[in-house]
Amino acid sequence: MRPKVLLLGGVSEALAMARHLAAEDIYSLAGLGRVPQDLPCQVRVGGFGGAEGLARFISEAGIQVLVDATHPYAAQISANAARAAQLAGIACWALRRPGWQAQAADDWREVADWRELIHTLAPFQRPLFTLGREPLEHLHEIPEHQHWTVRCLQQQPATPRAEIIGARGPFSLESERELFARLQCDVLISKNSGSAATDPKLQVARERGVPVLVLRRPELPAVDREFSDGQSLLAALTARRLG
Ligand code: NAP
């Protein structure tokens, strides 16, 4: 018999997978981004109330396979998924997208958290932040010798010492080249998402000899099966359905 799937989304591969789910399957989103209206499966939006809430949802909805296709830095929901699947006694499969690898000409410096990031940033003057909303909470702490540019999903007005660019990837190589040239940024700050939609910035940093401060990936829990891409996860789901 085919298993009923709960797919936890949050990255583009998850949406691509959701397009191949069946009518009884469920695609789940946290509710921060756009909610697609054209999927063949059910869509639910919002948290479950921790691992226990997710386990309850799994049991009540008769879910047989939980698929964690959330962002590599969304550590809480991934931990909840692994725990909830255990509690509910079902399999947890996960998309674990490989990180980007530095190349010979790259100057990447890994930082563990915001505190270490700010410390490492001290010698620079024109940082470009591309790691989400967190810098917006620190705009009042910008040192006098720095001017920040923050690119994130949220658009908001510039301040005297910061420009905020509201934008959603993918970003082309050409547009990233133009952005770096306009800003004259001397350091790039990034998560290591491993996404092809946002990696042109790394090439431009390489071309311009701009160092990259990379926020370390969080630890994610072990699950029953891990896949490095959505296609192979989908193929395994299909095989399980047929088997
Ligand atoms: P997080 O810290 O790991 O999760 C926070 C809470 O959001 C979870 O405990 C859960 O609430 C709820 N949640 C997260 N993903 C969910 C999903 N797919 N369906 C239902 N509830 C979900 O996550 P985050 O870093 O804030 O990211 C939120 C969402 O944005 C995730 O789905 C993630 O994949 C996506 N995203 C994150 C990043 C990033 O850099 N962190 C980047 C791009 C996209 P309950 O405990 O109440 O269930």
mmCIF file of N, CA and C in Angstrom, residues 8-135:
data_model
loop_
_atom_site.group_PDB
_atom_site.id
_atom_site.type_symbol
_atom_site.label_atom_id
_atom_site.label_comp_id
_atom_site.label_asym_id
_atom_site.label_seq_id
_atom_site.Cartn_x
_atom_site.Cartn_y
_atom_site.Cartn_z
ATOM 1 N N LEU A 8 7.660 18.503 4.973
ATOM 2 C CA LEU A 8 7.963 19.798 5.597
ATOM 3 C C LEU A 8 8.797 20.609 4.620
ATOM 4 N N GLY A 9 8.244 21.732 4.167
ATOM 5 C CA GLY A 9 8.926 22.509 3.133
ATOM 6 C C GLY A 9 9.664 23.698 3.701
ATOM 7 N N GLY A 10 10.275 24.444 2.794
ATOM 8 C CA GLY A 10 11.001 25.636 3.195
ATOM 9 C C GLY A 10 12.086 25.987 2.199
ATOM 10 N N VAL A 11 12.361 25.079 1.251
ATOM 11 C CA VAL A 11 13.353 25.373 0.206
ATOM 12 C C VAL A 11 12.740 25.036 -1.153
ATOM 13 N N SER A 12 13.389 25.501 -2.224
ATOM 14 C CA SER A 12 12.790 25.336 -3.561
ATOM 15 C C SER A 12 12.649 23.856 -3.942
ATOM 16 N N GLU A 13 13.588 23.019 -3.487
ATOM 17 C CA GLU A 13 13.483 21.587 -3.810
ATOM 18 C C GLU A 13 12.218 20.981 -3.208
ATOM 19 N N ALA A 14 11.810 21.497 -2.048
ATOM 20 C CA ALA A 14 10.610 20.967 -1.397
ATOM 21 C C ALA A 14 9.377 21.283 -2.237
ATOM 22 N N LEU A 15 9.326 22.509 -2.749
ATOM 23 C CA LEU A 15 8.191 22.889 -3.594
ATOM 24 C C LEU A 15 8.165 22.024 -4.851
ATOM 25 N N ALA A 16 9.344 21.767 -5.430
ATOM 26 C CA ALA A 16 9.405 20.916 -6.622
ATOM 27 C C ALA A 16 8.899 19.513 -6.287
ATOM 28 N N MET A 17 9.229 19.011 -5.113
ATOM 29 C CA MET A 17 8.752 17.680 -4.705
ATOM 30 C C MET A 17 7.248 17.686 -4.486
ATOM 31 N N ALA A 18 6.758 18.796 -3.878
ATOM 32 C CA ALA A 18 5.321 18.878 -3.576
ATOM 33 C C ALA A 18 4.484 18.764 -4.852
ATOM 34 N N ARG A 19 5.049 19.193 -5.967
ATOM 35 C CA ARG A 19 4.319 19.118 -7.241
ATOM 36 C C ARG A 19 4.099 17.682 -7.686
ATOM 37 N N HIS A 20 4.797 16.711 -7.042
ATOM 38 C CA HIS A 20 4.650 15.301 -7.414
ATOM 39 C C HIS A 20 3.941 14.491 -6.343
ATOM 40 N N LEU A 21 3.401 15.163 -5.335
ATOM 41 C CA LEU A 21 2.685 14.433 -4.288
ATOM 42 C C LEU A 21 1.267 14.101 -4.761
ATOM 43 N N ALA A 22 0.603 13.236 -3.992
ATOM 44 C CA ALA A 22 -0.770 12.839 -4.329
ATOM 45 C C ALA A 22 -1.769 13.658 -3.501
ATOM 46 N N ALA A 23 -3.044 13.551 -3.843
ATOM 47 C CA ALA A 23 -4.089 14.398 -3.236
ATOM 48 C C ALA A 23 -4.155 14.241 -1.727
ATOM 49 N N GLU A 24 -3.875 13.043 -1.205
ATOM 50 C CA GLU A 24 -3.996 12.835 0.259
ATOM 51 C C GLU A 24 -2.739 13.260 1.018
ATOM 52 N N ASP A 25 -1.635 13.491 0.312
ATOM 53 C CA ASP A 25 -0.402 13.909 0.976
ATOM 54 C C ASP A 25 -0.516 15.367 1.429
ATOM 55 N N ILE A 26 0.384 15.753 2.359
ATOM 56 C CA ILE A 26 0.302 17.112 2.919
ATOM 57 C C ILE A 26 1.662 17.801 2.814
ATOM 58 N N TYR A 27 1.629 19.021 2.323
ATOM 59 C CA TYR A 27 2.826 19.866 2.222
ATOM 60 C C TYR A 27 2.682 20.939 3.292
ATOM 61 N N SER A 28 3.694 21.065 4.149
ATOM 62 C CA SER A 28 3.591 21.965 5.302
ATOM 63 C C SER A 28 4.605 23.094 5.234
ATOM 64 N N LEU A 29 4.124 24.308 5.471
ATOM 65 C CA LEU A 29 4.981 25.495 5.446
ATOM 66 C C LEU A 29 4.875 26.256 6.757
ATOM 67 N N ALA A 30 5.988 26.902 7.142
ATOM 68 C CA ALA A 30 5.993 27.664 8.397
ATOM 69 C C ALA A 30 5.098 28.895 8.295
ATOM 70 N N GLY A 31 4.990 29.464 7.096
ATOM 71 C CA GLY A 31 4.115 30.618 6.909
ATOM 72 C C GLY A 31 4.849 31.929 6.741
ATOM 73 N N LEU A 32 6.148 31.865 6.490
ATOM 74 C CA LEU A 32 6.921 33.100 6.323
ATOM 75 C C LEU A 32 6.926 33.581 4.877
ATOM 76 N N GLY A 33 6.750 32.656 3.957
ATOM 77 C CA GLY A 33 6.849 33.016 2.530
ATOM 78 C C GLY A 33 5.522 32.827 1.806
ATOM 79 N N ARG A 34 5.631 32.724 0.498
ATOM 80 C CA ARG A 34 4.432 32.587 -0.324
ATOM 81 C C ARG A 34 3.841 31.182 -0.172
ATOM 82 N N VAL A 35 2.524 31.098 -0.233
ATOM 83 C CA VAL A 35 1.861 29.791 -0.146
ATOM 84 C C VAL A 35 1.350 29.444 -1.540
ATOM 85 N N PRO A 36 1.876 28.370 -2.145
ATOM 86 C CA PRO A 36 1.447 28.027 -3.512
ATOM 87 C C PRO A 36 -0.005 27.558 -3.528
ATOM 88 N N GLN A 37 -0.698 27.931 -4.596
ATOM 89 C CA GLN A 37 -2.138 27.602 -4.705
ATOM 90 C C GLN A 37 -2.392 26.517 -5.742
ATOM 91 N N ASP A 38 -1.345 26.035 -6.389
ATOM 92 C CA ASP A 38 -1.549 25.177 -7.555
ATOM 93 C C ASP A 38 -0.958 23.778 -7.370
ATOM 94 N N LEU A 39 -0.987 23.268 -6.135
ATOM 95 C CA LEU A 39 -0.370 21.961 -5.886
ATOM 96 C C LEU A 39 -1.414 20.841 -5.925
ATOM 97 N N PRO A 40 -0.975 19.631 -6.273
ATOM 98 C CA PRO A 40 -1.921 18.510 -6.332
ATOM 99 C C PRO A 40 -2.231 17.927 -4.953
ATOM 100 N N CYS A 41 -1.475 18.366 -3.925
ATOM 101 C CA CYS A 41 -1.640 17.817 -2.572
ATOM 102 C C CYS A 41 -2.311 18.857 -1.671
ATOM 103 N N GLN A 42 -2.547 18.481 -0.415
ATOM 104 C CA GLN A 42 -3.052 19.443 0.572
ATOM 105 C C GLN A 42 -1.895 20.312 1.053
ATOM 106 N N VAL A 43 -2.217 21.544 1.431
ATOM 107 C CA VAL A 43 -1.194 22.462 1.941
ATOM 108 C C VAL A 43 -1.648 22.958 3.305
ATOM 109 N N ARG A 44 -0.748 22.902 4.299
ATOM 110 C CA ARG A 44 -1.068 23.490 5.602
ATOM 111 C C ARG A 44 0.022 24.495 5.977
ATOM 112 N N VAL A 45 -0.367 25.514 6.721
ATOM 113 C CA VAL A 45 0.565 26.602 7.028
ATOM 114 C C VAL A 45 0.602 26.845 8.525
ATOM 115 N N GLY A 46 1.829 26.943 9.084
ATOM 116 C CA GLY A 46 1.976 27.275 10.509
ATOM 117 C C GLY A 46 2.551 26.119 11.301
ATOM 118 N N GLY A 47 3.078 26.466 12.503
ATOM 119 C CA GLY A 47 3.747 25.470 13.335
ATOM 120 C C GLY A 47 2.790 24.429 13.889
ATOM 121 N N PHE A 48 3.386 23.353 14.425
ATOM 122 C CA PHE A 48 2.619 22.234 14.989
ATOM 123 C C PHE A 48 2.592 22.284 16.511
ATOM 124 N N GLY A 49 3.437 23.144 17.107
ATOM 125 C CA GLY A 49 3.557 23.149 18.558
ATOM 126 C C GLY A 49 4.610 22.162 19.030
ATOM 127 N N GLY A 50 5.821 22.263 18.443
ATOM 128 C CA GLY A 50 6.939 21.427 18.886
ATOM 129 C C GLY A 50 6.835 19.990 18.400
ATOM 130 N N ALA A 51 7.799 19.168 18.871
ATOM 131 C CA ALA A 51 7.871 17.772 18.416
ATOM 132 C C ALA A 51 6.617 16.996 18.822
ATOM 133 N N GLU A 52 6.118 17.266 20.022
ATOM 134 C CA GLU A 52 4.939 16.530 20.488
ATOM 135 C C GLU A 52 3.718 16.882 19.631
ATOM 136 N N GLY A 53 3.582 18.173 19.315
ATOM 137 C CA GLY A 53 2.465 18.591 18.471
ATOM 138 C C GLY A 53 2.553 17.968 17.079
ATOM 139 N N LEU A 54 3.762 17.914 16.572
ATOM 140 C CA LEU A 54 3.966 17.306 15.244
ATOM 141 C C LEU A 54 3.655 15.808 15.295
ATOM 142 N N ALA A 55 4.079 15.138 16.372
ATOM 143 C CA ALA A 55 3.796 13.700 16.513
ATOM 144 C C ALA A 55 2.289 13.464 16.565
ATOM 145 N N ARG A 56 1.595 14.359 17.279
ATOM 146 C CA ARG A 56 0.126 14.223 17.361
ATOM 147 C C ARG A 56 -0.500 14.389 15.983
ATOM 148 N N PHE A 57 -0.013 15.411 15.252
ATOM 149 C CA PHE A 57 -0.551 15.658 13.904
ATOM 150 C C PHE A 57 -0.331 14.426 13.017
ATOM 151 N N ILE A 58 0.869 13.854 13.107
ATOM 152 C CA ILE A 58 1.214 12.678 12.293
ATOM 153 C C ILE A 58 0.240 11.530 12.568
ATOM 154 N N SER A 59 -0.029 11.300 13.839
ATOM 155 C CA SER A 59 -0.922 10.184 14.208
ATOM 156 C C SER A 59 -2.347 10.464 13.749
ATOM 157 N N GLU A 60 -2.810 11.690 14.004
ATOM 158 C CA GLU A 60 -4.207 12.006 13.666
ATOM 159 C C GLU A 60 -4.444 12.001 12.155
ATOM 160 N N ALA A 61 -3.423 12.436 11.388
ATOM 161 C CA ALA A 61 -3.603 12.499 9.930
ATOM 162 C C ALA A 61 -3.239 11.176 9.249
ATOM 163 N N GLY A 62 -2.757 10.200 10.020
ATOM 164 C CA GLY A 62 -2.404 8.899 9.438
ATOM 165 C C GLY A 62 -1.193 8.971 8.510
ATOM 166 N N ILE A 63 -0.230 9.829 8.872
ATOM 167 C CA ILE A 63 0.984 9.981 8.056
ATOM 168 C C ILE A 63 1.882 8.747 8.239
ATOM 169 N N GLN A 64 2.486 8.280 7.128
ATOM 170 C CA GLN A 64 3.352 7.094 7.222
ATOM 171 C C GLN A 64 4.820 7.397 6.945
ATOM 172 N N VAL A 65 5.096 8.472 6.205
ATOM 173 C CA VAL A 65 6.492 8.903 6.009
ATOM 174 C C VAL A 65 6.550 10.414 6.212
ATOM 175 N N LEU A 66 7.477 10.835 7.069
ATOM 176 C CA LEU A 66 7.693 12.272 7.269
ATOM 177 C C LEU A 66 8.938 12.661 6.473
ATOM 178 N N VAL A 67 8.806 13.685 5.649
ATOM 179 C CA VAL A 67 9.949 14.138 4.839
ATOM 180 C C VAL A 67 10.335 15.542 5.299
ATOM 181 N N ASP A 68 11.564 15.670 5.784
ATOM 182 C CA ASP A 68 12.083 16.970 6.218
ATOM 183 C C ASP A 68 12.867 17.589 5.061
ATOM 184 N N ALA A 69 12.224 18.539 4.388
ATOM 185 C CA ALA A 69 12.905 19.249 3.297
ATOM 186 C C ALA A 69 12.945 20.729 3.654
ATOM 187 N N THR A 70 13.356 21.002 4.898
ATOM 188 C CA THR A 70 13.470 22.379 5.359
ATOM 189 C C THR A 70 14.895 22.877 5.107
ATOM 190 N N HIS A 71 15.108 24.159 5.361
ATOM 191 C CA HIS A 71 16.408 24.787 5.073
ATOM 192 C C HIS A 71 17.500 24.222 5.988
ATOM 193 N N PRO A 72 18.752 24.098 5.503
ATOM 194 C CA PRO A 72 19.807 23.528 6.349
ATOM 195 C C PRO A 72 20.054 24.293 7.644
ATOM 196 N N TYR A 73 19.609 25.566 7.715
ATOM 197 C CA TYR A 73 19.801 26.324 8.955
ATOM 198 C C TYR A 73 18.537 26.343 9.821
ATOM 199 N N ALA A 74 17.497 25.658 9.390
ATOM 200 C CA ALA A 74 16.259 25.588 10.185
ATOM 201 C C ALA A 74 16.380 24.387 11.127
ATOM 202 N N ALA A 75 17.243 24.524 12.132
ATOM 203 C CA ALA A 75 17.618 23.373 12.973
ATOM 204 C C ALA A 75 16.490 22.928 13.893
ATOM 205 N N GLN A 76 15.642 23.862 14.305
ATOM 206 C CA GLN A 76 14.589 23.502 15.267
ATOM 207 C C GLN A 76 13.572 22.547 14.651
ATOM 208 N N ILE A 77 13.103 22.904 13.455
ATOM 209 C CA ILE A 77 12.073 22.053 12.841
ATOM 210 C C ILE A 77 12.679 20.693 12.457
ATOM 211 N N SER A 78 13.957 20.664 12.083
ATOM 212 C CA SER A 78 14.584 19.375 11.749
ATOM 213 C C SER A 78 14.704 18.494 12.990
ATOM 214 N N ALA A 79 15.067 19.113 14.120
ATOM 215 C CA ALA A 79 15.133 18.347 15.379
ATOM 216 C C ALA A 79 13.740 17.846 15.740
ATOM 217 N N ASN A 80 12.740 18.725 15.596
ATOM 218 C CA ASN A 80 11.361 18.328 15.905
ATOM 219 C C ASN A 80 10.912 17.170 15.009
ATOM 220 N N ALA A 81 11.295 17.233 13.734
ATOM 221 C CA ALA A 81 10.858 16.207 12.785
ATOM 222 C C ALA A 81 11.405 14.833 13.184
ATOM 223 N N ALA A 82 12.706 14.793 13.484
ATOM 224 C CA ALA A 82 13.320 13.508 13.847
ATOM 225 C C ALA A 82 12.666 12.947 15.108
ATOM 226 N N ARG A 83 12.447 13.809 16.089
ATOM 227 C CA ARG A 83 11.859 13.380 17.367
ATOM 228 C C ARG A 83 10.397 12.954 17.172
ATOM 229 N N ALA A 84 9.652 13.744 16.400
ATOM 230 C CA ALA A 84 8.230 13.452 16.208
ATOM 231 C C ALA A 84 8.047 12.122 15.480
ATOM 232 N N ALA A 85 8.888 11.854 14.509
ATOM 233 C CA ALA A 85 8.774 10.588 13.773
ATOM 234 C C ALA A 85 9.022 9.416 14.724
ATOM 235 N N GLN A 86 10.007 9.599 15.612
ATOM 236 C CA GLN A 86 10.280 8.557 16.624
ATOM 237 C C GLN A 86 9.067 8.339 17.516
ATOM 238 N N LEU A 87 8.525 9.463 18.004
ATOM 239 C CA LEU A 87 7.379 9.376 18.914
ATOM 240 C C LEU A 87 6.193 8.693 18.232
ATOM 241 N N ALA A 88 6.001 9.016 16.944
ATOM 242 C CA ALA A 88 4.846 8.477 16.226
ATOM 243 C C ALA A 88 5.131 7.104 15.628
ATOM 244 N N GLY A 89 6.403 6.693 15.666
ATOM 245 C CA GLY A 89 6.768 5.366 15.151
ATOM 246 C C GLY A 89 6.731 5.261 13.638
ATOM 247 N N ILE A 90 7.083 6.375 12.940
ATOM 248 C CA ILE A 90 7.131 6.310 11.468
ATOM 249 C C ILE A 90 8.542 6.692 10.992
ATOM 250 N N ALA A 91 8.789 6.501 9.711
ATOM 251 C CA ALA A 91 10.107 6.827 9.145
ATOM 252 C C ALA A 91 10.239 8.326 8.930
ATOM 253 N N CYS A 92 11.447 8.853 9.176
ATOM 254 C CA CYS A 92 11.748 10.243 8.834
ATOM 255 C C CYS A 92 12.840 10.241 7.775
ATOM 256 N N TRP A 93 12.545 10.820 6.637
ATOM 257 C CA TRP A 93 13.532 10.985 5.571
ATOM 258 C C TRP A 93 13.856 12.473 5.479
ATOM 259 N N ALA A 94 15.080 12.778 5.081
ATOM 260 C CA ALA A 94 15.442 14.200 5.029
ATOM 261 C C ALA A 94 16.251 14.534 3.784
ATOM 262 N N LEU A 95 15.991 15.720 3.285
ATOM 263 C CA LEU A 95 16.839 16.302 2.254
ATOM 264 C C LEU A 95 17.969 17.019 2.982
ATOM 265 N N ARG A 96 19.189 16.589 2.784
ATOM 266 C CA ARG A 96 20.327 17.246 3.428
ATOM 267 C C ARG A 96 21.237 17.774 2.308
ATOM 268 N N ARG A 97 20.925 18.978 1.889
ATOM 269 C CA ARG A 97 21.625 19.588 0.745
ATOM 270 C C ARG A 97 23.102 19.813 1.107
ATOM 271 N N PRO A 98 24.042 19.334 0.275
ATOM 272 C CA PRO A 98 25.463 19.537 0.597
ATOM 273 C C PRO A 98 25.822 21.020 0.605
ATOM 274 N N GLY A 99 26.773 21.384 1.446
ATOM 275 C CA GLY A 99 27.207 22.777 1.516
ATOM 276 C C GLY A 99 28.113 23.133 0.344
ATOM 277 N N TRP A 100 28.311 24.424 0.129
ATOM 278 C CA TRP A 100 29.293 24.879 -0.864
ATOM 279 C C TRP A 100 30.696 24.570 -0.339
ATOM 280 N N GLN A 101 31.617 24.351 -1.262
ATOM 281 C CA GLN A 101 33.012 24.109 -0.888
ATOM 282 C C GLN A 101 33.864 25.280 -1.365
ATOM 283 N N ALA A 102 34.756 25.761 -0.504
ATOM 284 C CA ALA A 102 35.652 26.849 -0.916
ATOM 285 C C ALA A 102 36.600 26.349 -2.005
ATOM 286 N N GLN A 103 36.912 27.212 -2.961
ATOM 287 C CA GLN A 103 37.888 26.875 -4.000
ATOM 288 C C GLN A 103 39.242 27.489 -3.640
ATOM 289 N N ALA A 104 40.253 27.107 -4.435
ATOM 290 C CA ALA A 104 41.627 27.497 -4.084
ATOM 291 C C ALA A 104 41.772 29.009 -3.866
ATOM 292 N N ALA A 105 41.122 29.808 -4.725
ATOM 293 C CA ALA A 105 41.322 31.263 -4.650
ATOM 294 C C ALA A 105 40.449 31.932 -3.588
ATOM 295 N N ASP A 106 39.624 31.146 -2.892
ATOM 296 C CA ASP A 106 38.673 31.744 -1.948
ATOM 297 C C ASP A 106 39.313 32.059 -0.610
ATOM 298 N N ASP A 107 38.827 33.137 0.009
ATOM 299 C CA ASP A 107 39.218 33.474 1.377
ATOM 300 C C ASP A 107 37.947 33.400 2.225
ATOM 301 N N TRP A 108 37.628 32.191 2.694
ATOM 302 C CA TRP A 108 36.420 31.987 3.506
ATOM 303 C C TRP A 108 36.831 31.857 4.965
ATOM 304 N N ARG A 109 36.101 32.506 5.841
ATOM 305 C CA ARG A 109 36.387 32.425 7.276
ATOM 306 C C ARG A 109 35.094 31.999 7.977
ATOM 307 N N GLU A 110 35.136 30.832 8.583
ATOM 308 C CA GLU A 110 33.920 30.321 9.215
ATOM 309 C C GLU A 110 33.722 30.950 10.593
ATOM 310 N N VAL A 111 32.493 31.369 10.857
ATOM 311 C CA VAL A 111 32.172 31.911 12.181
ATOM 312 C C VAL A 111 31.023 31.104 12.775
ATOM 313 N N ALA A 112 31.058 30.961 14.121
ATOM 314 C CA ALA A 112 30.097 30.068 14.778
ATOM 315 C C ALA A 112 28.754 30.736 15.020
ATOM 316 N N ASP A 113 28.795 32.047 15.288
ATOM 317 C CA ASP A 113 27.559 32.722 15.672
ATOM 318 C C ASP A 113 27.702 34.234 15.444
ATOM 319 N N TRP A 114 26.654 34.974 15.807
ATOM 320 C CA TRP A 114 26.633 36.427 15.555
ATOM 321 C C TRP A 114 27.789 37.124 16.273
ATOM 322 N N ARG A 115 28.060 36.700 17.504
ATOM 323 C CA ARG A 115 29.116 37.327 18.307
ATOM 324 C C ARG A 115 30.479 37.214 17.602
ATOM 325 N N GLU A 116 30.780 36.012 17.149
ATOM 326 C CA GLU A 116 32.061 35.796 16.469
ATOM 327 C C GLU A 116 32.080 36.514 15.115
ATOM 328 N N LEU A 117 30.928 36.570 14.497
ATOM 329 C CA LEU A 117 30.821 37.257 13.209
ATOM 330 C C LEU A 117 31.167 38.743 13.367
ATOM 331 N N ILE A 118 30.592 39.389 14.360
ATOM 332 C CA ILE A 118 30.834 40.825 14.577
ATOM 333 C C ILE A 118 32.312 41.069 14.906
ATOM 334 N N HIS A 119 32.894 40.172 15.667
ATOM 335 C CA HIS A 119 34.309 40.284 16.024
ATOM 336 C C HIS A 119 35.179 40.174 14.755
ATOM 337 N N THR A 120 34.887 39.206 13.913
ATOM 338 C CA THR A 120 35.677 38.964 12.698
ATOM 339 C C THR A 120 35.488 40.091 11.685
ATOM 340 N N LEU A 121 34.333 40.753 11.783
ATOM 341 C CA LEU A 121 33.978 41.808 10.828
ATOM 342 C C LEU A 121 34.704 43.130 11.113
ATOM 343 N N ALA A 122 35.260 43.247 12.314
ATOM 344 C CA ALA A 122 35.783 44.537 12.785
ATOM 345 C C ALA A 122 36.733 45.246 11.800
ATOM 346 N N PRO A 123 37.665 44.552 11.120
ATOM 347 C CA PRO A 123 38.594 45.277 10.247
ATOM 348 C C PRO A 123 37.967 45.783 8.945
ATOM 349 N N PHE A 124 36.731 45.392 8.641
ATOM 350 C CA PHE A 124 36.139 45.728 7.342
ATOM 351 C C PHE A 124 35.261 46.980 7.449
ATOM 352 N N GLN A 125 34.978 47.562 6.260
ATOM 353 C CA GLN A 125 34.212 48.814 6.255
ATOM 354 C C GLN A 125 32.858 48.723 5.559
ATOM 355 N N ARG A 126 32.796 47.886 4.499
ATOM 356 C CA ARG A 126 31.560 47.871 3.722
ATOM 357 C C ARG A 126 31.049 46.437 3.544
ATOM 358 N N PRO A 127 30.534 45.857 4.647
ATOM 359 C CA PRO A 127 30.041 44.478 4.567
ATOM 360 C C PRO A 127 28.712 44.364 3.805
ATOM 361 N N LEU A 128 28.566 43.271 3.106
ATOM 362 C CA LEU A 128 27.292 42.914 2.469
ATOM 363 C C LEU A 128 26.770 41.663 3.169
ATOM 364 N N PHE A 129 25.659 41.811 3.894
ATOM 365 C CA PHE A 129 25.055 40.693 4.630
ATOM 366 C C PHE A 129 24.022 39.993 3.751
ATOM 367 N N THR A 130 24.165 38.686 3.624
ATOM 368 C CA THR A 130 23.189 37.930 2.832
ATOM 369 C C THR A 130 22.767 36.687 3.615
ATOM 370 N N LEU A 131 22.488 36.868 4.899
ATOM 371 C CA LEU A 131 22.117 35.691 5.706
ATOM 372 C C LEU A 131 20.776 35.833 6.401
ATOM 373 N N GLY A 132 19.890 36.634 5.814
ATOM 374 C CA GLY A 132 18.555 36.745 6.386
ATOM 375 C C GLY A 132 18.372 38.003 7.219
ATOM 376 N N ARG A 133 17.372 37.941 8.110
ATOM 377 C CA ARG A 133 16.916 39.143 8.815
ATOM 378 C C ARG A 133 17.757 39.532 10.021
ATOM 379 N N GLU A 134 18.597 38.640 10.505
ATOM 380 C CA GLU A 134 19.252 38.895 11.798
ATOM 381 C C GLU A 134 19.964 40.257 11.869
ATOM 382 N N PRO A 135 20.680 40.694 10.816
ATOM 383 C CA PRO A 135 21.364 41.995 10.921
ATOM 384 C C PRO A 135 20.414 43.164 11.183
#
